[in-house]
mmCIF file with all atom_site columns, C-alpha atoms in Angstrom:
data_model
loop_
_atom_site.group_PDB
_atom_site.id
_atom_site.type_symbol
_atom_site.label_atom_id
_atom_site.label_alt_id
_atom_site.label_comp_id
_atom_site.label_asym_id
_atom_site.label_entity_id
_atom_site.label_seq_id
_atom_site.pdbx_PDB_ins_code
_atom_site.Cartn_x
_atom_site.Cartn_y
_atom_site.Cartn_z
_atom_site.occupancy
_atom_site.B_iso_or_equiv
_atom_site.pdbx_formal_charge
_atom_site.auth_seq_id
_atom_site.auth_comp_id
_atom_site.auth_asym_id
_atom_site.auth_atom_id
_atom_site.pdbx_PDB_model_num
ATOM 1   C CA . UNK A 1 1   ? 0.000   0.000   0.000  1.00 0.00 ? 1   UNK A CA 1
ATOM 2   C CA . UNK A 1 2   ? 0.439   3.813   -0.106 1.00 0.00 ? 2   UNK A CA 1
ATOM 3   C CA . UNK A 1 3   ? 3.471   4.947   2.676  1.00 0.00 ? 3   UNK A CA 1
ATOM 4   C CA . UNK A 1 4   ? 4.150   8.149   3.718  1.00 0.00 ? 4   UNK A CA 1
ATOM 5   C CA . UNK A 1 5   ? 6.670   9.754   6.686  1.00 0.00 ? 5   UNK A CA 1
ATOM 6   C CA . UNK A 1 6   ? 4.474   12.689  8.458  1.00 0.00 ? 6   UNK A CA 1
ATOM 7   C CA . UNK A 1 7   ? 5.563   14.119  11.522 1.00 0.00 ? 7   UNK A CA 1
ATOM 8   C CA . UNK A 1 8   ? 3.171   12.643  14.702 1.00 0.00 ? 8   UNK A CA 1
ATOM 9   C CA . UNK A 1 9   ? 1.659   14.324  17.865 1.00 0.00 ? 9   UNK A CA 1
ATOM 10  C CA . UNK A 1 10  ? -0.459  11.548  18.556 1.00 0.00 ? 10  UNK A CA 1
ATOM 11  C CA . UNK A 1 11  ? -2.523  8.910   16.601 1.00 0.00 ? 11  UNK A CA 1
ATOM 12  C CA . UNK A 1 12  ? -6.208  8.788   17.949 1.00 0.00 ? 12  UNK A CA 1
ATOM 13  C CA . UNK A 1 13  ? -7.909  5.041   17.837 1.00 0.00 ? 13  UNK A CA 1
ATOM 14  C CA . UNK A 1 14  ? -11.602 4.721   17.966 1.00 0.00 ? 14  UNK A CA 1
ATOM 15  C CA . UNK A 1 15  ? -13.040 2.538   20.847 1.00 0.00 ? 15  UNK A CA 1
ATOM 16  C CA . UNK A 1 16  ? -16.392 1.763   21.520 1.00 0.00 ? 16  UNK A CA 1
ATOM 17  C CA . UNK A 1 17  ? -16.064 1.017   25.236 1.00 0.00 ? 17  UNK A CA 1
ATOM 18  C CA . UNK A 1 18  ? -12.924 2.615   27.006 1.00 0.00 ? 18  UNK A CA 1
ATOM 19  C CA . UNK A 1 19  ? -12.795 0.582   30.236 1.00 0.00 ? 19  UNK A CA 1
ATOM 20  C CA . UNK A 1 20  ? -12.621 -2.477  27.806 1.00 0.00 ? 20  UNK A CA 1
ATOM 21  C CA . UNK A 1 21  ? -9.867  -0.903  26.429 1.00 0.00 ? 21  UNK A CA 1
ATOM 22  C CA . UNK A 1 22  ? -7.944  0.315   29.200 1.00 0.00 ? 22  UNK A CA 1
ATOM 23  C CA . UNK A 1 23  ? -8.103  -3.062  30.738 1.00 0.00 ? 23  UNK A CA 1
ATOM 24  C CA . UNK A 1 24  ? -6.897  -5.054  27.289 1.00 0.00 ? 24  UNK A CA 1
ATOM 25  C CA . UNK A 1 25  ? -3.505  -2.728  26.898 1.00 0.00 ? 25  UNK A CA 1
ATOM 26  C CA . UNK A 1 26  ? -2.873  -3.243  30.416 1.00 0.00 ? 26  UNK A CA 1
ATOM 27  C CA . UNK A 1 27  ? -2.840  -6.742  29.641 1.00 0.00 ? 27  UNK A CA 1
ATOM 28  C CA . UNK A 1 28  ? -0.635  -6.092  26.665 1.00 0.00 ? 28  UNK A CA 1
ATOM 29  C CA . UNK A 1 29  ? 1.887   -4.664  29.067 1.00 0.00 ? 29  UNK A CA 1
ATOM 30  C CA . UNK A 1 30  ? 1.506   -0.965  28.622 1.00 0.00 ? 30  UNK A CA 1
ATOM 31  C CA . UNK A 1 31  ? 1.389   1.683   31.436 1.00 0.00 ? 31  UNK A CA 1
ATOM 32  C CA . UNK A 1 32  ? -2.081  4.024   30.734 1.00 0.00 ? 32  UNK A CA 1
ATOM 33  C CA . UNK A 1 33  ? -3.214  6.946   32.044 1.00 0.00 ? 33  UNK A CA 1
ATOM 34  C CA . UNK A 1 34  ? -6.137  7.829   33.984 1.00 0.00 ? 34  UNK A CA 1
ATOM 35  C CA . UNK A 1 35  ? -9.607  7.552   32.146 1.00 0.00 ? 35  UNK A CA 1
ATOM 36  C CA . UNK A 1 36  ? -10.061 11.087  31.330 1.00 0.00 ? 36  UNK A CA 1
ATOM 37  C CA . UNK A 1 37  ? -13.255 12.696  30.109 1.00 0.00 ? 37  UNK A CA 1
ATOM 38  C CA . UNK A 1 38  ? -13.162 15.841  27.698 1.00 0.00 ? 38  UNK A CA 1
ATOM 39  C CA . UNK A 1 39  ? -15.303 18.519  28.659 1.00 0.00 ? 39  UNK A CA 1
ATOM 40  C CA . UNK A 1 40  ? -19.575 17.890  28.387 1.00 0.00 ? 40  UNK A CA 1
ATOM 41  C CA . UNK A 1 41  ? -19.659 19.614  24.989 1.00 0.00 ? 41  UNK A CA 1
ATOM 42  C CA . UNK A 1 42  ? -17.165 17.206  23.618 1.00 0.00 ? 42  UNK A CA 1
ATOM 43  C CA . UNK A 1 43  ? -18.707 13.822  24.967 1.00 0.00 ? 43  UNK A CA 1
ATOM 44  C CA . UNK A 1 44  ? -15.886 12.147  24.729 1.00 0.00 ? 44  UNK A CA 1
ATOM 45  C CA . UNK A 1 45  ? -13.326 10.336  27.384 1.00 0.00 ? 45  UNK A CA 1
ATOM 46  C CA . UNK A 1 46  ? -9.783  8.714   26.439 1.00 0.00 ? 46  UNK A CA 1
ATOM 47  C CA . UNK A 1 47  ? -6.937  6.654   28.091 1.00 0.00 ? 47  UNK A CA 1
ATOM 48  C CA . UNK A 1 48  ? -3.300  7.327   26.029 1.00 0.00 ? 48  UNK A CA 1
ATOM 49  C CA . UNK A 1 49  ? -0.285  5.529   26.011 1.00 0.00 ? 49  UNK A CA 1
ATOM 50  C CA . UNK A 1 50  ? 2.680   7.993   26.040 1.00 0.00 ? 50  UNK A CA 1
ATOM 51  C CA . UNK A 1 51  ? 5.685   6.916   24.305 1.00 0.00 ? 51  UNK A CA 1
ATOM 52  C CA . UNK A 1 52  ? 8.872   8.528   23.629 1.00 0.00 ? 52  UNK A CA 1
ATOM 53  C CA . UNK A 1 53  ? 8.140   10.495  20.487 1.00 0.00 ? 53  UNK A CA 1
ATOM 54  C CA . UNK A 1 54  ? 4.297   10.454  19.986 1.00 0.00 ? 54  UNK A CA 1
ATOM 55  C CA . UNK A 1 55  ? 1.362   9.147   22.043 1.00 0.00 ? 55  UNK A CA 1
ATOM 56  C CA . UNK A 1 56  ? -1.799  6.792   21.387 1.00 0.00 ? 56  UNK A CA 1
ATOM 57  C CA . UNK A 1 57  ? -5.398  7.703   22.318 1.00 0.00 ? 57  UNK A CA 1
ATOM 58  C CA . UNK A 1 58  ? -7.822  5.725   22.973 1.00 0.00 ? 58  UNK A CA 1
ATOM 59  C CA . UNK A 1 59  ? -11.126 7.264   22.520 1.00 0.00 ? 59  UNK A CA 1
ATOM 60  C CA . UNK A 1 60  ? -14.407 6.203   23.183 1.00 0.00 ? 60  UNK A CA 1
ATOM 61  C CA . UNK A 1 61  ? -17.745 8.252   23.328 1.00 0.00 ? 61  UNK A CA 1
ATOM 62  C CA . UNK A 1 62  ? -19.545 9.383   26.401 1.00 0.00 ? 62  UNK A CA 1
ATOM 63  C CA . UNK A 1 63  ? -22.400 10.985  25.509 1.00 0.00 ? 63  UNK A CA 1
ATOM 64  C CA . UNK A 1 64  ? -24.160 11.742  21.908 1.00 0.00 ? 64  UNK A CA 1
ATOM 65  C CA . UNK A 1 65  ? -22.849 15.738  21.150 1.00 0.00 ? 65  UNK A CA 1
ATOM 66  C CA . UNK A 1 66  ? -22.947 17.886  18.043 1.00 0.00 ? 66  UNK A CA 1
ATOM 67  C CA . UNK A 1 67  ? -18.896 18.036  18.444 1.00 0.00 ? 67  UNK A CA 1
ATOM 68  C CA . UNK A 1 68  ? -19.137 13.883  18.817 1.00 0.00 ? 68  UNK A CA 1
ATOM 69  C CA . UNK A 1 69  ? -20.768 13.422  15.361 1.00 0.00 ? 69  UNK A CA 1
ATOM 70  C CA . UNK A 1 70  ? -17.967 13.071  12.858 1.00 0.00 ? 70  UNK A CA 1
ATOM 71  C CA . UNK A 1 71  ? -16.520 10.658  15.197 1.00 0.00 ? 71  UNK A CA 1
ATOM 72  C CA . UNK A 1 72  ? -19.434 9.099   16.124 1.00 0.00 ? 72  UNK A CA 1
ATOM 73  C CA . UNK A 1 73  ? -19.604 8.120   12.225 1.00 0.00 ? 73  UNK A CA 1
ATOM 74  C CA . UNK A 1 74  ? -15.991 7.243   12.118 1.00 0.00 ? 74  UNK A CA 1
ATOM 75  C CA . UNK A 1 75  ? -16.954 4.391   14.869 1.00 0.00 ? 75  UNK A CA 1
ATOM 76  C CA . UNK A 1 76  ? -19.794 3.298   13.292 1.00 0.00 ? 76  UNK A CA 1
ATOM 77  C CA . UNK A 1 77  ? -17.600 2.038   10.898 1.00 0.00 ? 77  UNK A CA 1
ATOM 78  C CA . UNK A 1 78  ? -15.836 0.135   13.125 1.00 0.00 ? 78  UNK A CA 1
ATOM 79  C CA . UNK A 1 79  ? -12.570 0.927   15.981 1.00 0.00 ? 79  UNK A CA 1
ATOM 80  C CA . UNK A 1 80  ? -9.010  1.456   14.903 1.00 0.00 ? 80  UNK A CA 1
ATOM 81  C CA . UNK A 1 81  ? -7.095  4.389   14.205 1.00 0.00 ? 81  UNK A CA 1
ATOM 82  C CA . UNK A 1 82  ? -9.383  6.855   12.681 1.00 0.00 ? 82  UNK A CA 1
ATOM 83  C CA . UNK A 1 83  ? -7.542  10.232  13.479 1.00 0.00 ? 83  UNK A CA 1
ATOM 84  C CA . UNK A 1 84  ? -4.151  11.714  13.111 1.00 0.00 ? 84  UNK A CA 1
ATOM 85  C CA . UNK A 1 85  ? -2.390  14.459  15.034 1.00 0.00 ? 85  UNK A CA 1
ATOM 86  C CA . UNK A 1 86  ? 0.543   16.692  13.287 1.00 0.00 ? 86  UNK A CA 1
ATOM 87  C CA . UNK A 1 87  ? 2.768   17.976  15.492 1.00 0.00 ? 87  UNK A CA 1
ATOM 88  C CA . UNK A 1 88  ? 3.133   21.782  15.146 1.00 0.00 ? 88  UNK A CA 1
ATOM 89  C CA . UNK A 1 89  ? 5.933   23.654  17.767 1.00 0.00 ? 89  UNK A CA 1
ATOM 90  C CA . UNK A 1 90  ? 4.069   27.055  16.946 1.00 0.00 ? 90  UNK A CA 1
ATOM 91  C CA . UNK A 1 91  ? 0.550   26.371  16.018 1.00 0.00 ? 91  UNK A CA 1
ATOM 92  C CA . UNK A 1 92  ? 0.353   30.132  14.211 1.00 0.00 ? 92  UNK A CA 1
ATOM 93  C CA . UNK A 1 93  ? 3.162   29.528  11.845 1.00 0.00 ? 93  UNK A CA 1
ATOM 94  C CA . UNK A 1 94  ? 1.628   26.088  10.592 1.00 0.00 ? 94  UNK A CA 1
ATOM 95  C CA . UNK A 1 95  ? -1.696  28.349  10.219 1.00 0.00 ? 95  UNK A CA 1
ATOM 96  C CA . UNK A 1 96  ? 0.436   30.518  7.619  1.00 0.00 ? 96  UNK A CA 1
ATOM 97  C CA . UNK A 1 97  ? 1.622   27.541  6.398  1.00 0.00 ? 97  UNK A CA 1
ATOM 98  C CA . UNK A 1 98  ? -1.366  25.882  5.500  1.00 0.00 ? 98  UNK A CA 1
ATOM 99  C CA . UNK A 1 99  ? -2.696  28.730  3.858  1.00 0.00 ? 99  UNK A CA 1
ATOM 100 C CA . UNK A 1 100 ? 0.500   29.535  1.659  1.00 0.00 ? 100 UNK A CA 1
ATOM 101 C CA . UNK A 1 101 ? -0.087  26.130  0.663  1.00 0.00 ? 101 UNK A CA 1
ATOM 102 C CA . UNK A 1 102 ? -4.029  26.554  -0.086 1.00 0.00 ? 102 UNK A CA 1
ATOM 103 C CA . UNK A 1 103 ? -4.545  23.636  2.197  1.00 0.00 ? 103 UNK A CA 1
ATOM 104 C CA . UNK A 1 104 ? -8.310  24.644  4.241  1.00 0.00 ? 104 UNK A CA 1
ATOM 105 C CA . UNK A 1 105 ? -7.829  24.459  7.863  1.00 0.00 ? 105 UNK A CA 1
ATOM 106 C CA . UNK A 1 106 ? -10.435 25.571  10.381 1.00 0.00 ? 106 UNK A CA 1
ATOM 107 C CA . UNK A 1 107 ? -9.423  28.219  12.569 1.00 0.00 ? 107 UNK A CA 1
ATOM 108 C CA . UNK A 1 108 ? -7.188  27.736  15.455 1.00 0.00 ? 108 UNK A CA 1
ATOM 109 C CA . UNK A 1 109 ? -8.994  26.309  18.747 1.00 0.00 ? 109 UNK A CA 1
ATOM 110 C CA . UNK A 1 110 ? -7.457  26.576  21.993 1.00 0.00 ? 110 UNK A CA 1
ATOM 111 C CA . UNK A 1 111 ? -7.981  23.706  24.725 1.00 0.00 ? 111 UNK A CA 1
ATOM 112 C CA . UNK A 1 112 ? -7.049  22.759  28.074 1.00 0.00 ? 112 UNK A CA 1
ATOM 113 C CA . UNK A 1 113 ? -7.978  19.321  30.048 1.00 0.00 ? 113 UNK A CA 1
ATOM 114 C CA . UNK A 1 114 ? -7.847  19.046  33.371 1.00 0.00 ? 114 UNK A CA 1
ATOM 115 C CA . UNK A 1 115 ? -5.601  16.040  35.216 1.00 0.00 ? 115 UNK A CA 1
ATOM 116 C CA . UNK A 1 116 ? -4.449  15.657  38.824 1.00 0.00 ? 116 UNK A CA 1
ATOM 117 C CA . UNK A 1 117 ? -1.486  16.983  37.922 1.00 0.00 ? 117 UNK A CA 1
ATOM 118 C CA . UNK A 1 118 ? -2.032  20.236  36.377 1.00 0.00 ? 118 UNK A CA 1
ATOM 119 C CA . UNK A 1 119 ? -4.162  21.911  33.197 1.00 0.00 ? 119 UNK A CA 1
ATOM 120 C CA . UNK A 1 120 ? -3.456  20.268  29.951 1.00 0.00 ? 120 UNK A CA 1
ATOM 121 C CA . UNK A 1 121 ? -2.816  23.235  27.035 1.00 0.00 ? 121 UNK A CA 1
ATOM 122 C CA . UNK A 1 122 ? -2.785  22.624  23.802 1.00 0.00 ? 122 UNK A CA 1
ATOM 123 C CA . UNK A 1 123 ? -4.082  24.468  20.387 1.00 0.00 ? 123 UNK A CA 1
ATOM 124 C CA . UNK A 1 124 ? -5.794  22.415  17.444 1.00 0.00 ? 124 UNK A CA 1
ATOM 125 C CA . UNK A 1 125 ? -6.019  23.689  13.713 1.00 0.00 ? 125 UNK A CA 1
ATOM 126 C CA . UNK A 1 126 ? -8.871  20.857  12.607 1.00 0.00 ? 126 UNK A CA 1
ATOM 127 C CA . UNK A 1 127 ? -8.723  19.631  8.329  1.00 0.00 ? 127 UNK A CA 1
ATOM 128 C CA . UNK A 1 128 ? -11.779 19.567  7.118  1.00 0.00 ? 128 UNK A CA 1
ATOM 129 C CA . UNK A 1 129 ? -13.198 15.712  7.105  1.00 0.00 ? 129 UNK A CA 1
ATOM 130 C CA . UNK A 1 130 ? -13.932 16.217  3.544  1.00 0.00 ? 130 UNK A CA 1
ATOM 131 C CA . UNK A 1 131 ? -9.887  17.032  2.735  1.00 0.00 ? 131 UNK A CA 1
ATOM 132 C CA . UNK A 1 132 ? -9.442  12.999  4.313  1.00 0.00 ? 132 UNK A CA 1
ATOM 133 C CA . UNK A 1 133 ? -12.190 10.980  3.791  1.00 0.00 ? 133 UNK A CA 1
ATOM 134 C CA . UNK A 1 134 ? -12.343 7.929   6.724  1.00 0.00 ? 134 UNK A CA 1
ATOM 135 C CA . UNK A 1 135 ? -10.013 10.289  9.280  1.00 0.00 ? 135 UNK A CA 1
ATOM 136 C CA . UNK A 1 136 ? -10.317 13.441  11.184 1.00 0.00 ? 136 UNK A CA 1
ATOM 137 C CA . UNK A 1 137 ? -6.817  15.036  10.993 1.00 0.00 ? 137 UNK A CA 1
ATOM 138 C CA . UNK A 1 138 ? -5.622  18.251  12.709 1.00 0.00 ? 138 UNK A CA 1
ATOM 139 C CA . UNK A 1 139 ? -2.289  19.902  13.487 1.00 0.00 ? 139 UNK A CA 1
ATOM 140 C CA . UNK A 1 140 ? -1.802  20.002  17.648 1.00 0.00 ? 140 UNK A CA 1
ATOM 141 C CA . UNK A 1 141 ? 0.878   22.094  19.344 1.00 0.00 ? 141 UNK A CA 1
ATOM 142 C CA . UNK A 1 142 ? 1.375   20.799  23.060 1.00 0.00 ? 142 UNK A CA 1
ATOM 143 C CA . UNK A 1 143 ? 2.237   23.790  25.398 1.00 0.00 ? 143 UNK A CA 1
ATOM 144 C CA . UNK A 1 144 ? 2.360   21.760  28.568 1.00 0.00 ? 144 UNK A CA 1
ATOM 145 C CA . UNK A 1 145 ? 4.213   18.802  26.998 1.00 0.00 ? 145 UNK A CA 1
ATOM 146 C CA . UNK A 1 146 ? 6.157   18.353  30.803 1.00 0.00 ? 146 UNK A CA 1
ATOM 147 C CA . UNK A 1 147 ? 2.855   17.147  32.004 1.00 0.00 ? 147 UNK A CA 1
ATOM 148 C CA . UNK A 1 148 ? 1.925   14.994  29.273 1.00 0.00 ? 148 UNK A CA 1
ATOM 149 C CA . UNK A 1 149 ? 5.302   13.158  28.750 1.00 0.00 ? 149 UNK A CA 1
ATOM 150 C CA . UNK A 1 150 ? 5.835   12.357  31.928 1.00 0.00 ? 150 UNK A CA 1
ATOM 151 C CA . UNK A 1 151 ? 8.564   9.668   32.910 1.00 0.00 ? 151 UNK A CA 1
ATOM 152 C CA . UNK A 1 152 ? 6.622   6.916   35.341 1.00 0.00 ? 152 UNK A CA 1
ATOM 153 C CA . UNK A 1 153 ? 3.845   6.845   32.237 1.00 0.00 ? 153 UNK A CA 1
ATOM 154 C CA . UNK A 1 154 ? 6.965   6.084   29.310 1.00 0.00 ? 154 UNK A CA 1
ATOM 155 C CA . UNK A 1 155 ? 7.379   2.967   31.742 1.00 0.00 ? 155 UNK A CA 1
ATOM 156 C CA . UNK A 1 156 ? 5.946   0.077   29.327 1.00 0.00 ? 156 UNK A CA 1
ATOM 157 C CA . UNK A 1 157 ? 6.309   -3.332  31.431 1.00 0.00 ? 157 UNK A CA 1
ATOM 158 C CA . UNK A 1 158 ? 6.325   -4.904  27.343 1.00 0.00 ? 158 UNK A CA 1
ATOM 159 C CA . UNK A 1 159 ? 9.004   -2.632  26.674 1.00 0.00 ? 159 UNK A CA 1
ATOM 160 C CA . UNK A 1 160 ? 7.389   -0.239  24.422 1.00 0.00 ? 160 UNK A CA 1
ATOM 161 C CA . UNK A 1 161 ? 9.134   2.780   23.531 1.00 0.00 ? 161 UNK A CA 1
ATOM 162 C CA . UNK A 1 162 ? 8.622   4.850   20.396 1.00 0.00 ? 162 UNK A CA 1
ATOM 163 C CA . UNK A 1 163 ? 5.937   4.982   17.944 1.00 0.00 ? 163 UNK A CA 1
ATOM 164 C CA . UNK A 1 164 ? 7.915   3.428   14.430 1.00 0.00 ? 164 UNK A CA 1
ATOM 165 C CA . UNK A 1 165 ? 4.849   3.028   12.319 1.00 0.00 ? 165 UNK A CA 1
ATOM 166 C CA . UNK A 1 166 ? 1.234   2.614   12.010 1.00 0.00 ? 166 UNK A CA 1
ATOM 167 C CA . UNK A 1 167 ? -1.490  1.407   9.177  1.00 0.00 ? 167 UNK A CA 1
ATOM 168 C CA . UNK A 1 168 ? -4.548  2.976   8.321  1.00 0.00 ? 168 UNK A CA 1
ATOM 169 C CA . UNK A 1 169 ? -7.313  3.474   6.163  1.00 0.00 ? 169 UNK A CA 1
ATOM 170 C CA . UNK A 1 170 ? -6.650  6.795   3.795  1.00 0.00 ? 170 UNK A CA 1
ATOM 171 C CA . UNK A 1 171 ? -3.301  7.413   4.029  1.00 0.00 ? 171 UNK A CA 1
ATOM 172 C CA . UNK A 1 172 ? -2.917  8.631   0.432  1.00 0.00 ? 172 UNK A CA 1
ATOM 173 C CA . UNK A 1 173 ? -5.459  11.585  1.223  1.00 0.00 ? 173 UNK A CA 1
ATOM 174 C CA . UNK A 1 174 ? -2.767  13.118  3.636  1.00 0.00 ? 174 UNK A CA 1
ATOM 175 C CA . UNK A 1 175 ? -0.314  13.628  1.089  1.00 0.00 ? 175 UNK A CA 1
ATOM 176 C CA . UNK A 1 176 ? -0.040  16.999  1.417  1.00 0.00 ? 176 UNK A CA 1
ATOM 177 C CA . UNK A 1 177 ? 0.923   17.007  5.247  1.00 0.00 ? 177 UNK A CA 1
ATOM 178 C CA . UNK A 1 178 ? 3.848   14.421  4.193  1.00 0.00 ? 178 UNK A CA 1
ATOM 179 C CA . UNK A 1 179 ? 7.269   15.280  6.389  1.00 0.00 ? 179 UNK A CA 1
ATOM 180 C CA . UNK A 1 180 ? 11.361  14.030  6.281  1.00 0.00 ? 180 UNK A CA 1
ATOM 181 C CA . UNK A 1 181 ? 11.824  15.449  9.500  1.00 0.00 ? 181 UNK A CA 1
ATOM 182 C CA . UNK A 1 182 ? 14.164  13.960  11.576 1.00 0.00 ? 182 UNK A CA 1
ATOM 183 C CA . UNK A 1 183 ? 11.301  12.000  14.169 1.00 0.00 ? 183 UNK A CA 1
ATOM 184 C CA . UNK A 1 184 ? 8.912   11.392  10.925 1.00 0.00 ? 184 UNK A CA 1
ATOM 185 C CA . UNK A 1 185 ? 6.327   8.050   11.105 1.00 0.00 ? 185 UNK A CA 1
ATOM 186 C CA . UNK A 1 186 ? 5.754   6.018   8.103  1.00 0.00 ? 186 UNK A CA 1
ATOM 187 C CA . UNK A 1 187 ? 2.142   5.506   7.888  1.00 0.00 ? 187 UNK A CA 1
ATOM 188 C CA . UNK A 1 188 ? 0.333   3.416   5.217  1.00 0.00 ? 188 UNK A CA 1
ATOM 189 C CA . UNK A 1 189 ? -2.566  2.512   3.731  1.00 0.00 ? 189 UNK A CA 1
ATOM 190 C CA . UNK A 1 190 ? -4.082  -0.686  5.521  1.00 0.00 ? 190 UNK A CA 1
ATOM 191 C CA . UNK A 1 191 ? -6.015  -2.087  7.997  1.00 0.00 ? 191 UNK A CA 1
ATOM 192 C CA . UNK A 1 192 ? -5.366  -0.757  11.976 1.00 0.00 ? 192 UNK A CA 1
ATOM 193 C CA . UNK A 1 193 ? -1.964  -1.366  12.756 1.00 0.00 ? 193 UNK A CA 1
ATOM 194 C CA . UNK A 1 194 ? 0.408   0.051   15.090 1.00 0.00 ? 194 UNK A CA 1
ATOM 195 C CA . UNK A 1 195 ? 4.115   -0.644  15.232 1.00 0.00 ? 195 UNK A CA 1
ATOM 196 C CA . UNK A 1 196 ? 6.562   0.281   18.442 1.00 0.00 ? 196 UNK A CA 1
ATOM 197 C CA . UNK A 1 197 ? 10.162  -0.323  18.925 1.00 0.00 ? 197 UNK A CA 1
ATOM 198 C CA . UNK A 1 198 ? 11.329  -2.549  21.214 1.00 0.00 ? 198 UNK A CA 1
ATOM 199 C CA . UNK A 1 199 ? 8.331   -3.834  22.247 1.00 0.00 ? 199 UNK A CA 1
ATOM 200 C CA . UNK A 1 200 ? 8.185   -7.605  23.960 1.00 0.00 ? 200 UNK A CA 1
ATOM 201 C CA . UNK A 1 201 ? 5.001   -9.038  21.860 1.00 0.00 ? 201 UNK A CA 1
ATOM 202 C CA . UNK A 1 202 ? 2.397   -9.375  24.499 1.00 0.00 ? 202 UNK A CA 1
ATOM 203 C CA . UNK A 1 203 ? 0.945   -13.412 25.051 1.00 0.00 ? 203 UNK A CA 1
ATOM 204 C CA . UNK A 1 204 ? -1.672  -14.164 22.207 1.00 0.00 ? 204 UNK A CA 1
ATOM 205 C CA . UNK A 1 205 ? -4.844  -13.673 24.242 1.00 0.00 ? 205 UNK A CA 1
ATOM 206 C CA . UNK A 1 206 ? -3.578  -10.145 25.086 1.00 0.00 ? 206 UNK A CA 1
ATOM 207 C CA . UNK A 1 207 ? -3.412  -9.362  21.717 1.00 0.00 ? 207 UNK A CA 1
ATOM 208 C CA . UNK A 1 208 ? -7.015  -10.885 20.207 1.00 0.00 ? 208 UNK A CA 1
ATOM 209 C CA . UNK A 1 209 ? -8.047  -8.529  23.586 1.00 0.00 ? 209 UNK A CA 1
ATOM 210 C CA . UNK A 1 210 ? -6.567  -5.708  21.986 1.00 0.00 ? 210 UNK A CA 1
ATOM 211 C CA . UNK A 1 211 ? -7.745  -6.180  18.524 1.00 0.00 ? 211 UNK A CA 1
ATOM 212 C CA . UNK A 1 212 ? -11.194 -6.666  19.495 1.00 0.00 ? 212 UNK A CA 1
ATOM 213 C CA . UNK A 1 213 ? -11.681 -4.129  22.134 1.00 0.00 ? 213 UNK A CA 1
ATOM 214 C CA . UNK A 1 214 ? -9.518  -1.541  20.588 1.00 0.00 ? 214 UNK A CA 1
ATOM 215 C CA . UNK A 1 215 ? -9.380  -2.850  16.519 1.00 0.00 ? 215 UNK A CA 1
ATOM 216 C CA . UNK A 1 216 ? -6.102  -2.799  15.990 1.00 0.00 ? 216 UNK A CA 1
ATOM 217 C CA . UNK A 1 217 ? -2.862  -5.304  15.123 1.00 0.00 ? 217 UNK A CA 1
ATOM 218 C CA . UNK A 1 218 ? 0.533   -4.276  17.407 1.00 0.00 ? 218 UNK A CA 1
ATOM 219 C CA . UNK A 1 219 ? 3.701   -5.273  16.193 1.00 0.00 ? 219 UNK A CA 1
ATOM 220 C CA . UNK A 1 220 ? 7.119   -4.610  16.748 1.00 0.00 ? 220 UNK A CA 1
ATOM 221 C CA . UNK A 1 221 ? 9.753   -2.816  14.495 1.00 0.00 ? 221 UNK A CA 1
#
C-alpha cells in the first residue's frame, strides 16, 4: 500500500467502550493513564499511552454531542485508528503555512484538560473531514508537553518505547501534510496497525483482547 513519513503528535484510535480498552492494553503490558473525560460539549473520554516520540489515544464516546458526530460516524464504521495528530511547535506559523499552501484548515482552537497533575494546554487547527475521507486530521501544538510526557507513564512493562509506524485506512489523502523530519512516522494505507520499537510481543490472548476491544494489530519494528 500507499506509505508516507508525516511528523506525529499523537494517533487517535476509535473505541467503543474505554474501560474495555484500558483493561486489554494493560494486559498487553503498557502503562495508561487515567480515564479522562473531555469537557460535556465534547462527549468524549480517552486513556493514552505515552511513548517517547508520539502518544496513542484511545477514545471512546460518552455521551451523543454535536462536536461527537464526525466521530461518532468514524466508529460506526468500526474501531481502529481513525484520526491523526501533526505535530506543530508554533501552532500560528503552521496556520500561515497551511494557507501559503491553499490547504483549508479551520481556525485555530485553543484547549485545556484538566488532570491531577495540572491543566493540559494545547491548540488544534482541525482539516476539514472532507480534505481525508475515513479520518479526522488536525495539526496540535502541546504547550504543557512536561505534564503529558511524563517519565513513570513512558514505563511500558512490554518494553514499548517509540511509535515506528502505524497502518490505516486513507493514508494517500494526507499527502499533502507528508514530512522528512528527523522523528517522521511512516504511515500506510491498511487495515489498523500500530508498530513500536522494542516492544516484547504481548501473550496471544492479550493481543485478540486488543484487537477486538480496541481494533487494531501491534507489532514490533
Amino acid at each position: 500500500g500507499v506509505s508516507r513519513r508525516f511528523d506525529i503528535d499523537h494517533l487517535v484510535v476509535l473505541v467503543p467502550d474505554i474501560s474495555k480498552v484500558e483493561a486489554a492494553l494493560g494486559a498487553a503490558g503498557f502503562r495508561v493513564t487515567p480515564v479522562s473525560r473531555h469537557s460535556d460539549a465534547m462527549g468524549t473520554a480517552n486513556v493514552c499511552v505515552m511513548l517517547g516520540n508520539s502518544y496513542l489515544e484511545f477514545m471512546g464516546i460518552v455521551a451523543d454531542t454535536e462536536a461527537n458526530a464526525g466521530w461518532r460516524a468514524l466508529l460506526a464504521e468500526g474501531p481502529g485508528v481513525r484520526g491523526v495528530a501533526f505535530a506543530s511547535r508554533d501552532i500560528d506559523v503552521t496556520e500561515s503555512d497551511l494557507a501559503a499552501r491553499g490547504i483549508a484548515g479551520e481556525p485555530v482552537r485553543q484547549f485545556t484538560r484538566a488532570t491531577p497533575d495540572g491543566d493540559l494546554r494545547f491548540s488544534v487547527i482541525r482539516i476539514p473531514r472532507g480534505t481525508t475521507p475515513g479520518l479526522q486530521c488536525l495539526y496540535c501544538q502541546q504547550h504543557t508537553a512536561d505534564l503529558l510526557w511524563q517519565p513513570h507513564l513512558l514505563q511500558h512493562s512490554n518494553g514499548a518505547r517509540r511509535l515506528a509506524a502505524a497502518s490505516l485506512r486513507g493514508v494517500e489523502a494526507l499527502a499533502p501534510f507528508a514530512s522528512d523530519g528527523p522523528d517522521a512516522v511512516a504511515l500506510e494505507d491498511g487495515p489498523s496497525a500500530i508498530g513500536v520499537t522494542d516492544l516484547r510481543m504481548p501473550p496471544p490472548a492479550a493481543l485478540g483482547a486488543l484487537r477486538a476491544a480496541a481494533g487494531i494489530e501491534l507489532y514490533r519494528i
